[in-house]
Coordinates of C-alpha atoms in Angstrom, one line a residue:
M1 CA 81.8 102.4 114.8
K2 CA 85.2 103.9 114.4
L3 CA 88.9 103.0 115.0
T4 CA 90.1 104.8 118.2
N5 CA 93.5 103.3 118.8
P6 CA 95.3 102.2 115.5
G7 CA 98.4 100.2 115.9
A8 CA 99.6 96.6 116.5
V9 CA 96.4 95.9 118.6
P10 CA 93.7 98.0 117.2
V11 CA 90.6 99.1 119.3
Y12 CA 87.2 99.9 117.8
T13 CA 84.6 102.0 119.5
V14 CA 81.3 100.5 118.8
S15 CA 79.1 103.0 120.7
G16 CA 79.7 105.6 123.3
P17 CA 79.7 109.5 123.6
S18 CA 82.3 111.4 121.5
T19 CA 82.4 114.6 123.7
A20 CA 82.9 114.9 127.4
R21 CA 79.9 117.3 127.9
P22 CA 76.5 115.8 127.0
L23 CA 74.5 117.6 124.2
P24 CA 70.9 118.8 124.7
E25 CA 68.5 116.3 123.2
W26 CA 67.3 118.9 120.5
L27 CA 70.9 119.5 119.3
A28 CA 71.7 115.8 119.4
R29 CA 68.7 115.0 117.3
R30 CA 69.6 117.7 114.9
R31 CA 73.2 116.6 114.5
K32 CA 72.1 112.9 114.1
R33 CA 69.8 113.9 111.2
S34 CA 72.4 116.1 109.4
A35 CA 75.1 113.5 109.8
K36 CA 73.0 110.8 108.4
Y37 CA 74.5 110.8 104.9
E38 CA 78.0 111.9 105.6
P39 CA 80.8 109.4 104.8
E40 CA 82.2 109.4 108.1
E41 CA 78.9 108.5 109.7
L42 CA 78.2 105.6 107.3
N43 CA 79.5 103.1 109.8
N44 CA 77.5 104.3 112.7
F45 CA 74.8 102.0 114.1
E46 CA 73.0 101.4 117.4
L47 CA 74.4 98.1 118.8
L48 CA 71.9 98.0 121.8
Q49 CA 68.7 100.0 122.0
N50 CA 68.6 102.5 124.8
F51 CA 72.1 101.6 126.1
D52 CA 72.3 104.8 128.0
F53 CA 71.0 106.7 131.2
E54 CA 69.7 110.3 131.6
E55 CA 72.9 111.5 133.4
A56 CA 75.5 108.7 134.1
S57 CA 75.9 104.9 134.7
N58 CA 77.3 103.5 137.8
C59 CA 77.8 99.6 137.1
V60 CA 77.4 97.1 134.2
R61 CA 77.7 93.4 134.2
V62 CA 77.1 90.5 131.8
S63 CA 75.2 87.3 132.8
E64 CA 77.0 84.1 132.7
D65 CA 75.0 82.8 129.7
G66 CA 75.7 85.9 127.8
N67 CA 72.0 86.6 126.9
W68 CA 71.5 89.5 129.3
I69 CA 73.2 92.6 130.2
M70 CA 72.2 94.6 133.5
S71 CA 73.4 98.2 134.2
S72 CA 72.6 100.7 136.8
G73 CA 72.7 104.4 136.6
T74 CA 71.0 107.8 137.5
Y75 CA 69.2 110.2 137.5
K76 CA 66.6 109.1 138.5
P77 CA 68.0 106.0 140.2
Q78 CA 67.2 103.0 138.1
F79 CA 68.7 99.9 136.4
H80 CA 68.3 98.5 133.0
V81 CA 68.2 94.9 131.6
H82 CA 69.0 94.3 127.9
N83 CA 68.4 91.3 126.0
T84 CA 71.3 90.5 123.6
Q85 CA 69.3 88.1 121.4
E86 CA 66.9 91.0 120.5
L87 CA 69.6 93.8 120.9
S88 CA 67.0 95.8 122.7
L89 CA 66.0 96.9 126.2
S90 CA 63.9 94.3 128.0
F91 CA 62.8 96.5 130.9
A92 CA 63.9 99.5 133.2
R93 CA 63.1 99.5 136.8
H94 CA 63.5 102.5 139.3
T95 CA 64.7 102.4 142.8
K96 CA 64.1 104.6 145.8
S97 CA 68.0 105.3 146.1
E98 CA 71.1 105.3 144.0
N99 CA 72.5 101.8 143.2
T100 CA 76.2 101.5 144.4
T101 CA 76.8 98.1 142.9
F102 CA 75.1 94.8 142.2
I103 CA 75.7 91.1 141.4
M104 CA 73.5 88.5 139.5
L105 CA 73.0 85.3 141.7
S106 CA 71.7 83.2 138.7
Q107 CA 73.0 82.5 135.3
D108 CA 70.6 85.0 133.9
Y109 CA 69.0 88.1 135.2
T110 CA 66.1 86.5 137.2
K111 CA 68.0 86.9 140.6
S112 CA 70.0 89.9 141.4
V113 CA 71.3 91.7 144.6
H114 CA 71.6 95.5 144.6
L115 CA 73.7 97.5 147.2
Q116 CA 71.9 100.8 147.6
S117 CA 73.6 104.2 148.9
D118 CA 71.0 104.3 151.8
R119 CA 72.4 101.3 153.7
S120 CA 70.0 98.9 152.2
I121 CA 70.1 95.7 150.1
E122 CA 67.5 94.9 147.6
F123 CA 66.7 91.6 146.0
H124 CA 65.1 91.8 142.6
T125 CA 63.3 89.1 140.4
P126 CA 61.5 89.5 137.0
M127 CA 58.3 90.5 138.9
G128 CA 60.0 93.4 140.9
C129 CA 61.7 94.0 144.2
H130 CA 61.4 90.7 146.1
Y131 CA 62.9 91.7 149.5
E132 CA 64.7 94.7 151.1
V133 CA 67.1 94.5 154.1
R134 CA 68.8 97.2 156.2
L135 CA 72.6 97.1 157.0
P136 CA 74.2 98.3 160.2
R137 CA 76.7 100.3 158.4
F138 CA 77.3 101.5 154.9
G139 CA 78.5 98.8 152.4
R140 CA 81.4 99.1 149.8
D141 CA 81.1 96.0 147.8
L142 CA 79.3 92.7 147.2
A143 CA 80.5 89.1 146.8
Y144 CA 78.7 85.8 146.7
L145 CA 79.7 82.3 148.0
R146 CA 77.6 79.7 145.9
Q147 CA 78.6 76.7 148.1
S148 CA 77.0 78.2 151.1
T149 CA 74.7 80.7 149.4
E150 CA 76.1 83.7 151.4
V151 CA 76.3 87.3 150.3
L152 CA 79.4 89.1 151.6
I153 CA 79.2 92.9 152.2
P154 CA 82.3 94.8 153.1
S155 CA 81.5 97.8 155.2
V156 CA 82.8 100.9 156.5
G157 CA 83.9 101.7 160.2
L158 CA 84.6 99.7 163.1
S159 CA 82.5 97.0 164.9
A160 CA 80.3 98.0 167.9
D161 CA 81.8 95.5 170.4
G162 CA 84.9 97.8 170.8
S163 CA 87.3 95.4 169.2
G164 CA 88.6 98.0 166.8
M165 CA 88.1 95.8 163.8
G166 CA 86.3 96.2 160.6
E167 CA 83.6 93.9 159.6
V168 CA 82.3 91.9 156.6
F169 CA 78.6 91.2 157.0
R170 CA 77.4 87.7 156.0
L171 CA 73.8 87.2 154.8
D172 CA 72.7 83.6 154.5
L173 CA 70.0 83.5 151.7
E174 CA 69.0 79.9 152.7
R175 CA 68.2 80.9 156.3
G176 CA 67.3 84.5 155.6
Q177 CA 69.4 85.8 158.4
F178 CA 72.8 87.6 159.2
L179 CA 75.5 85.3 160.4
R180 CA 78.5 86.4 162.6
P181 CA 80.6 88.9 160.5
W182 CA 84.3 88.4 159.8
Q183 CA 86.7 90.7 161.5
V184 CA 89.1 92.5 159.4
D185 CA 91.9 94.7 160.8
V186 CA 91.3 98.3 159.4
G187 CA 93.4 100.3 161.8
E188 CA 92.4 102.5 164.8
D189 CA 89.9 105.2 164.6
E190 CA 90.3 108.7 166.0
P191 CA 89.5 109.2 169.6
G192 CA 86.0 110.5 170.4
A193 CA 84.5 109.3 167.0
G194 CA 80.8 108.6 166.7
L195 CA 79.0 105.5 166.3
Q196 CA 79.6 105.2 162.6
G197 CA 83.2 106.4 163.1
S198 CA 85.0 109.6 161.9
I199 CA 85.6 110.9 158.4
N200 CA 88.7 109.1 157.9
V201 CA 87.7 105.9 159.5
G202 CA 89.0 102.6 158.1
A203 CA 86.9 100.4 155.8
V204 CA 87.0 97.2 153.9
N205 CA 86.9 98.4 150.4
V206 CA 86.6 95.4 148.1
A207 CA 86.1 91.7 148.2
A208 CA 87.2 88.8 145.8
V209 CA 86.2 85.1 145.8
A210 CA 87.9 82.1 143.9
E211 CA 84.8 80.1 143.8
S212 CA 85.9 78.0 140.9
T213 CA 89.0 76.7 142.6
H214 CA 90.1 76.7 146.2
G215 CA 87.3 79.1 147.4
L216 CA 89.4 81.5 149.4
C217 CA 88.0 85.0 150.1
A218 CA 90.3 88.0 149.8
F219 CA 89.4 91.4 151.3
G220 CA 91.2 94.8 150.6
T221 CA 91.4 97.4 153.3
T222 CA 92.3 101.1 153.5
V223 CA 95.3 100.5 155.5
G224 CA 97.0 98.7 152.5
T225 CA 96.5 95.1 153.5
V226 CA 94.7 92.1 152.0
E227 CA 93.4 89.4 154.4
F228 CA 92.4 85.8 153.2
Y229 CA 89.6 83.9 154.7
D230 CA 88.8 80.4 154.4
P231 CA 84.9 79.9 154.2
R232 CA 85.2 76.2 155.4
S233 CA 86.9 77.1 158.7
R234 CA 85.5 80.7 158.8
N235 CA 88.9 81.9 160.1
R236 CA 91.6 84.2 158.8
V237 CA 94.3 82.3 156.8
A238 CA 96.9 84.8 155.8
V239 CA 97.5 88.5 155.7
L240 CA 99.3 90.4 152.7
G241 CA 100.4 93.8 153.9
G242 CA 103.0 96.6 153.2
Q243 CA 101.2 98.0 150.2
E244 CA 101.4 101.6 149.2
G245 CA 97.9 103.1 149.6
E246 CA 94.6 101.6 150.1
I247 CA 93.5 98.6 148.2
T248 CA 90.7 99.5 145.7
A249 CA 90.6 96.5 143.3
L250 CA 91.1 92.7 143.6
D251 CA 90.8 89.9 141.2
Y252 CA 91.7 86.1 141.1
S253 CA 93.1 84.4 138.0
R254 CA 91.2 81.4 136.5
D255 CA 93.5 78.8 138.2
G256 CA 93.2 80.7 141.5
L257 CA 97.0 80.6 142.0
S258 CA 97.7 84.3 141.4
L259 CA 96.0 87.5 142.7
A260 CA 96.1 90.9 141.1
L261 CA 95.5 93.9 143.3
G262 CA 95.2 97.8 142.6
T263 CA 95.9 100.6 145.0
G264 CA 94.6 104.1 145.4
T265 CA 97.8 105.6 143.9
G266 CA 97.4 103.8 140.6
I267 CA 99.9 100.8 141.2
V268 CA 99.0 97.4 140.1
Q269 CA 100.8 94.2 141.4
V270 CA 100.3 90.6 140.7
F271 CA 101.1 88.0 143.5
D272 CA 101.5 84.3 143.6
L273 CA 99.7 82.8 146.6
R274 CA 102.7 80.9 147.5
N275 CA 105.1 83.8 147.4
P276 CA 104.8 87.3 149.2
R277 CA 106.8 89.1 146.6
P278 CA 105.1 90.5 143.6
L279 CA 105.5 88.8 140.3
M280 CA 104.8 92.0 138.3
R281 CA 104.4 95.6 139.4
K282 CA 103.0 98.4 137.0
D283 CA 102.1 102.0 137.4
Q284 CA 98.9 103.0 135.6
G285 CA 100.5 106.6 135.2
M286 CA 97.6 108.7 136.1
G287 CA 98.0 108.6 139.9
L288 CA 94.2 107.7 140.3
P289 CA 92.7 104.8 142.2
I290 CA 92.3 101.6 140.2
K291 CA 88.6 100.9 139.6
N292 CA 88.7 97.3 138.0
I293 CA 91.1 94.5 137.5
I294 CA 90.1 91.5 135.1
H295 CA 92.2 88.5 134.0
L296 CA 91.7 87.9 130.3
T297 CA 92.8 85.2 128.0
T298 CA 93.2 85.6 124.2
P299 CA 92.4 82.9 121.5
T300 CA 96.0 82.0 121.4
E301 CA 95.9 81.2 125.2
E302 CA 98.0 84.3 126.1
K303 CA 97.2 85.8 129.5
K304 CA 96.4 89.4 129.6
L305 CA 95.6 91.8 132.7
L306 CA 93.0 94.6 132.3
T307 CA 93.4 97.5 134.6
A308 CA 91.1 100.6 134.7
D309 CA 91.0 104.0 136.5
K310 CA 88.6 106.7 135.8
R311 CA 90.6 108.1 132.9
I312 CA 92.2 105.1 130.9
I313 CA 91.9 101.4 130.4
K314 CA 95.2 99.4 129.9
L315 CA 95.9 95.9 128.9
W316 CA 99.1 94.3 130.0
D317 CA 101.0 91.1 129.0
E318 CA 100.9 89.1 132.3
Q319 CA 104.0 87.2 131.2
S320 CA 106.4 89.9 130.2
G321 CA 104.7 92.8 131.8
D322 CA 104.6 95.0 128.5
L323 CA 101.8 97.2 127.6
W324 CA 99.6 95.5 125.1
T325 CA 96.9 98.2 124.2
S326 CA 95.0 101.0 125.9
I327 CA 91.7 102.7 125.6
E328 CA 91.1 106.3 126.7
P329 CA 87.4 107.4 126.5
T330 CA 86.4 111.0 126.5
V331 CA 84.5 110.7 129.8
D332 CA 85.3 109.2 133.3
I333 CA 84.9 105.5 133.8
N334 CA 83.0 104.1 136.8
H335 CA 83.1 100.4 135.9
V336 CA 84.3 97.9 133.3
A337 CA 82.9 94.5 132.2
H338 CA 84.1 92.0 129.9
V339 CA 81.7 89.8 127.7
P340 CA 82.7 86.2 128.2
D341 CA 84.7 84.5 125.4
S342 CA 84.8 87.5 123.2
G343 CA 86.9 90.7 122.6
M344 CA 84.2 93.1 123.7
L345 CA 84.3 95.4 126.6
L346 CA 81.5 97.3 128.3
T347 CA 81.9 100.4 130.5
A348 CA 79.7 102.4 132.8
N349 CA 80.8 105.9 132.7
E350 CA 79.8 109.5 133.5
G351 CA 78.5 110.3 130.1
K352 CA 74.9 109.6 128.9
Q353 CA 75.7 106.7 126.7
M354 CA 77.6 103.7 127.9
H355 CA 80.6 102.6 126.0
S356 CA 81.3 99.4 124.1
F357 CA 84.8 98.6 122.8
F358 CA 85.8 95.8 120.5
I359 CA 89.4 94.4 120.3
P360 CA 89.7 91.7 117.5
N361 CA 93.1 90.6 118.9
L362 CA 91.5 89.7 122.3
G363 CA 88.7 87.5 120.7
L364 CA 85.9 87.3 118.3
A365 CA 82.8 89.3 118.5
P366 CA 80.0 88.0 120.8
R367 CA 77.5 85.6 119.0
W368 CA 74.7 88.0 119.4
C369 CA 76.7 90.7 117.3
H370 CA 78.8 88.5 115.1
F371 CA 78.5 91.0 112.1
L372 CA 81.2 93.2 113.8
D373 CA 83.9 90.7 112.5
N374 CA 82.8 91.5 108.9
M375 CA 82.7 95.2 109.6
V376 CA 86.1 95.2 111.1
H377 CA 87.5 93.3 108.1
E378 CA 86.1 95.9 105.8
M379 CA 87.5 98.9 107.8
E380 CA 90.8 97.3 107.9
N381 CA 91.1 97.8 104.1
E382 CA 90.1 101.4 104.3
K383 CA 92.8 104.2 104.5
R384 CA 92.8 105.8 107.8
V385 CA 94.5 108.9 109.5
D386 CA 96.5 108.3 112.5
T387 CA 96.3 112.0 113.8
Y388 CA 93.4 113.8 115.7
D389 CA 90.6 115.1 113.5
N390 CA 90.4 118.9 113.5
Y391 CA 93.6 119.3 115.5
K392 CA 97.1 120.5 114.7
F393 CA 100.3 119.5 116.5
L394 CA 102.4 122.4 117.8
T395 CA 105.6 122.3 119.8
I396 CA 106.1 124.6 122.8
P397 CA 108.1 127.2 120.9
E398 CA 105.4 127.3 118.3
L399 CA 102.8 127.9 121.2
K400 CA 104.9 130.8 122.6
Q401 CA 105.2 132.3 119.1
L402 CA 101.3 132.3 118.9
S403 CA 101.0 133.4 122.5
L404 CA 99.1 130.2 123.5
A405 CA 101.5 129.0 126.1
H406 CA 99.3 130.3 129.0
L407 CA 96.5 127.8 128.1
V408 CA 98.5 124.8 128.8
G409 CA 96.8 122.7 131.5
K410 CA 93.8 125.0 131.6
T411 CA 91.6 123.9 128.6
N412 CA 90.8 120.8 126.6
L413 CA 91.6 122.6 123.3
L414 CA 95.3 121.8 124.1
R415 CA 95.9 118.1 124.4
P416 CA 99.5 117.1 125.5
Y417 CA 101.1 114.5 123.1
M418 CA 104.9 113.5 123.4
H419 CA 106.9 116.8 123.0
G420 CA 104.2 119.2 122.1
Y421 CA 100.4 119.7 122.0
F422 CA 97.5 119.1 119.6
V423 CA 95.7 122.5 119.3
H424 CA 92.2 122.8 118.0
S425 CA 92.1 124.0 114.4
K426 CA 89.8 126.9 115.1
L427 CA 91.9 128.1 118.0
Y428 CA 95.0 127.7 115.9
D429 CA 93.4 129.7 113.0
Q430 CA 92.4 132.5 115.3
A431 CA 95.7 132.8 116.9
R432 CA 97.6 132.7 113.7
L433 CA 95.4 135.5 112.3
I434 CA 96.1 137.7 115.4
A435 CA 99.9 137.0 115.2
N436 CA 100.1 137.6 111.5
P437 CA 97.3 139.8 109.9
Y438 CA 98.6 139.1 106.4
V439 CA 98.1 135.4 106.7
W440 CA 95.0 135.6 104.7
E441 CA 97.0 136.9 101.6
E442 CA 99.7 134.2 102.1
E443 CA 97.1 131.5 102.4
R444 CA 95.4 132.9 99.0
A445 CA 98.8 132.9 97.4
K446 CA 99.4 129.4 98.5
R447 CA 95.9 128.2 97.2
V448 CA 96.7 129.8 93.8
K449 CA 100.1 128.2 93.5
E450 CA 98.5 124.8 94.4
K451 CA 95.9 125.2 91.5
V452 CA 98.6 126.1 89.1
E453 CA 100.6 123.2 89.9
K454 CA 97.6 120.9 89.6
A455 CA 96.9 122.4 86.1
R456 CA 100.6 121.8 85.1
E457 CA 100.3 118.1 86.0
S458 CA 97.5 117.6 83.5
R459 CA 99.7 118.8 80.6
I460 CA 101.7 116.6 78.4
R461 CA 105.4 116.2 79.5
G462 CA 108.2 114.8 77.5
V463 CA 109.4 111.3 78.3
K464 CA 112.9 111.3 80.1
K465 CA 115.6 110.2 77.6
V466 CA 117.3 106.8 78.3
K467 CA 120.7 105.5 77.1
V468 CA 119.4 102.4 75.4
N469 CA 116.2 101.4 73.5
Q470 CA 114.7 105.0 73.2
K471 CA 112.3 103.8 70.5
L472 CA 111.0 101.0 72.9
V473 CA 110.3 103.8 75.6
D474 CA 108.4 106.0 73.1
K475 CA 106.3 102.9 72.0
I476 CA 105.4 102.1 75.6
V477 CA 104.4 105.8 76.4
D478 CA 102.2 105.9 73.3
R479 CA 100.4 102.8 74.1
S480 CA 99.9 103.3 77.9
D481 CA 98.3 105.9 80.1
K482 CA 100.5 108.6 81.2
K483 CA 99.5 108.2 85.0
K484 CA 100.4 104.4 84.9
I485 CA 103.9 104.9 83.4
A486 CA 105.7 105.1 86.7
A487 CA 104.0 102.0 87.8
G488 CA 104.8 100.0 84.7
V489 CA 107.9 98.9 83.1
L490 CA 109.7 102.3 83.2
G491 CA 109.1 102.6 86.9
D492 CA 110.1 99.1 88.0
S493 CA 113.7 98.6 89.1
R494 CA 113.8 95.1 87.8
F495 CA 113.9 96.3 84.2
G496 CA 116.4 99.1 84.9
K497 CA 119.3 97.5 82.9
L498 CA 117.0 97.2 79.9
F499 CA 117.4 101.1 79.3
E500 CA 121.0 101.5 80.6
D501 CA 123.1 98.5 79.6
E502 CA 124.3 98.2 75.9
E503 CA 124.0 94.3 76.3
F504 CA 120.2 94.6 76.4
K505 CA 119.9 96.8 73.2
V506 CA 117.3 95.5 70.7
D507 CA 118.7 94.6 67.4
E508 CA 116.1 95.9 64.8
T509 CA 118.1 94.2 61.9
S510 CA 118.0 90.7 63.3
R511 CA 115.8 88.1 61.8
E512 CA 113.8 87.4 65.0
F513 CA 112.9 91.2 65.2
R514 CA 111.7 91.3 61.6
A515 CA 109.6 88.1 62.0
L516 CA 107.8 89.7 65.2
N517 CA 107.6 93.2 63.7
P518 CA 107.0 92.9 60.0
S519 CA 105.5 96.4 59.6
T520 CA 108.2 98.2 61.4
Q521 CA 110.7 100.3 59.4
V522 CA 114.0 98.8 60.3
G523 CA 117.1 101.1 60.7
G524 CA 115.1 104.3 59.6
Q525 CA 114.5 105.7 56.0
D526 CA 118.1 105.4 54.7
V527 CA 118.3 101.7 55.3
A528 CA 115.0 101.2 53.5
V529 CA 116.1 103.1 50.5
Q530 CA 119.4 101.4 50.4
H531 CA 117.7 98.0 50.4
V532 CA 115.6 99.1 47.4
K533 CA 118.7 100.3 45.6
D534 CA 120.4 96.9 46.2
D535 CA 117.4 95.0 44.8
S536 CA 117.3 97.2 41.7
S537 CA 121.0 96.8 41.0
V538 CA 120.6 93.1 41.3
T539 CA 117.8 93.0 39.0
S540 CA 119.6 95.2 36.4
N541 CA 122.6 93.0 36.6
S542 CA 120.7 89.9 36.0
D543 CA 119.3 91.1 32.8
D544 CA 121.0 90.1 29.5
E545 CA 120.4 93.4 27.8
S546 CA 120.5 96.4 30.0
D547 CA 120.3 99.9 28.7
P548 CA 122.1 102.8 30.3
E549 CA 119.2 105.2 29.3
S550 CA 116.7 103.2 31.1
E551 CA 118.9 103.4 34.3
V552 CA 119.1 107.1 34.0
E553 CA 115.3 107.5 33.7
S554 CA 114.7 105.3 36.6
K555 CA 117.0 107.4 38.7
K556 CA 115.0 110.5 37.7
K557 CA 111.9 109.0 38.8
K558 CA 113.4 107.8 42.2
S559 CA 114.6 111.4 42.8
K560 CA 111.2 112.7 42.2
K561 CA 109.5 110.3 44.7
S562 CA 109.6 111.2 48.4
K563 CA 112.0 109.4 50.7
D564 CA 109.2 107.9 52.6
D565 CA 107.7 106.1 49.5
V566 CA 109.5 102.8 48.6
V567 CA 108.8 102.1 44.9
M568 CA 109.8 98.8 43.4
Q569 CA 110.5 98.8 39.6
V570 CA 111.1 95.7 37.3
S571 CA 113.2 96.3 34.1
S572 CA 113.3 94.3 31.1
S573 CA 116.1 93.9 28.5
K574 CA 113.6 94.0 25.6
I575 CA 112.2 97.3 26.5
A576 CA 114.8 99.9 25.5
G577 CA 113.3 102.9 27.6
G578 CA 110.1 103.0 25.6
K579 CA 106.8 101.1 25.4
A580 CA 106.6 97.5 24.3
K581 CA 105.5 96.9 20.8
D582 CA 102.7 94.4 20.1
T583 CA 104.1 91.2 18.2
A584 CA 102.0 88.8 16.3
F585 CA 101.0 85.5 17.6
G586 CA 103.0 83.7 15.0
Q587 CA 106.1 85.4 16.1
R588 CA 105.5 84.4 19.7
A589 CA 105.3 80.7 18.5
P590 CA 108.5 78.7 19.2
R591 CA 110.7 78.5 16.1
T592 CA 112.2 75.2 14.9
G593 CA 115.9 74.8 14.7
R594 CA 118.8 75.6 16.6
V595 CA 118.2 77.9 19.5
T596 CA 121.1 79.4 21.3
K597 CA 120.4 80.3 24.9
A598 CA 122.1 83.4 26.2
R599 CA 123.8 83.2 29.4
T600 CA 122.4 85.4 32.2
D601 CA 125.4 85.5 34.5
V602 CA 127.1 88.4 32.7
V603 CA 129.5 90.4 34.8
G604 CA 131.1 93.7 33.8
E605 CA 130.5 96.8 31.6
Q606 CA 130.6 95.1 28.2
K607 CA 129.0 92.0 26.8
I608 CA 130.4 89.7 24.1
T609 CA 128.3 87.2 22.3
F610 CA 128.7 84.9 19.3
V611 CA 125.3 85.0 17.9
P612 CA 125.4 86.1 14.4
E613 CA 123.7 89.3 13.3
S614 CA 122.9 90.9 10.0
K615 CA 125.1 93.8 8.9
K616 CA 122.1 96.0 7.8
K617 CA 120.7 95.9 11.2
K618 CA 123.9 97.0 12.7
Q619 CA 124.1 100.1 10.2
A620 CA 120.6 101.0 10.8
E621 CA 121.0 101.3 14.6
P622 CA 122.7 104.6 15.7
E623 CA 125.5 104.5 18.0
A624 CA 124.6 105.7 21.4
A625 CA 126.6 108.7 22.8
P626 CA 129.0 107.6 25.5
T627 CA 128.0 108.6 28.9
R628 CA 130.6 110.2 31.0
K629 CA 130.5 109.0 34.7
R630 CA 131.5 111.4 37.4
H631 CA 133.4 110.3 40.5
D632 CA 131.2 112.4 42.7
G633 CA 128.1 110.3 41.8
R634 CA 126.2 113.2 40.1
R635 CA 124.7 113.0 36.6
S636 CA 126.4 114.8 33.8
A637 CA 124.5 117.8 32.2
S638 CA 125.7 116.6 28.6
T639 CA 123.1 113.9 28.7
N640 CA 120.3 116.4 29.1
T641 CA 117.6 116.1 26.3
F642 CA 117.4 119.9 25.9
R643 CA 121.2 120.0 25.2
R644 CA 120.7 118.1 22.1
L645 CA 118.2 120.4 20.6

């Protein structure tokens, strides 16, 4: 199963030949075994067992109950009956001559009428051929009147009574005899023609019956006229003439008010029975006779019209006349059948296998293959390529450059498409190699370049600088995968102003930022050191007895530390730059008497106190050398310890 026509109305090929020429059996079996495990062949399956013929198929029809599919083909002449409930072939039966067309008289396959190419009609039942009757002239089509149980057979040539009219034979199945045929004007024959007429003798090509409504019978002729007969009065009611070419296909709508006809020149027209002018006129585009016309209805009650010649199947919108979708198989089409109340089409064609197409927009899958709906849903999510496989598109100037213009219209390797052609890849490679002998070296250099570019992509690349919040960008890159950066915040246009506008700049000194990011160094290294300096100055100022020598030593220690390390020091006024001396426990006890508390809010370089002190203690203490302060913030060398030695 594969998608053959992608677009607004997709078409899936469920089964059918992929090549125009049938492969030998041994080669087909070998390809089937080799392609069993290929990814492209995983969706392949056999919808109906033995849904094929040895050479070609002529006609295919579905029973009214939808449980049986009957098809006829050659060679040898035979017809098959498939049971849809079992998805298999029920039986196959051979006939003496090739089957032209057939119809099923009952709701299932038990009663059928087959028009043979040797001027005979065969009636078949499940047991075999029930009866065979010979026709006076060759028949072209079959129709059935249920009200009167009559089989209508349009024929070739003129009647034997000399009236110069064509005939539609009527076989009454209840009486078992032929009734008086209906006379249809098919034009005059050449003078001196034989009993069966000349080569270009007129004929009644096709018949259509509106059995579910008014019951009028329509017959299309080779002279481009459509004659209507009323089976109740058994007389001609009306004639619709003036058509281009012979009438090859007819079909009534469900309500019986409109009639669609197809001509031998590929023209399709839709008429209202109350108006001789066509409501819609369409050209099939191939110039070939129309094989089939079917009125269809979608689940949304939209009316569609199916037209088919031997090359292409087209579905039109009956109201607007626009092309809805199309199907172009690789083999010639002989007949098209629609499975009732579904979106499946079956075709009898010149290939060995018969085609089955599924259009989800036309309807659901039939109940006997409802699994197709799930498969279509899965295939819709897969990526697909809208070009031909193994084909390259070339314009006409490019074809001339490769010296391939002489093959246009002579081979299937060049398929016309719009303003150019699809050329098979093998033919394109050979022609390019002949036109440019150095193409191999160019291709090799191209491959090497692609590998180098692929290797470069795996390297670590720098992140693009932004105007605002560069630290945030670096943080996102470090935490995320490099391949997902473009799909994340940096590649989203909704967050573009976050890295461009100054108003969106993250303030790292704010209280909220510190609360959310306690371990982040705010403002860099200089700011952290400045905070430590501020804390130490506040601590030193708050002491009652601060010593300048202790400040000098603390500065030395800070300078030796690295800038990244933040060291917090607590100074005491009782420690004059040295180790603290141990005191007795009695000295630590509170003393009685008047205690004067020193104030701690001292501001300035000098401290004046009124606490009485002994003169001996004053004389014992040496006076400290005054420190000279430099305005440039550097320490004076006069305070160096080695200078005093």
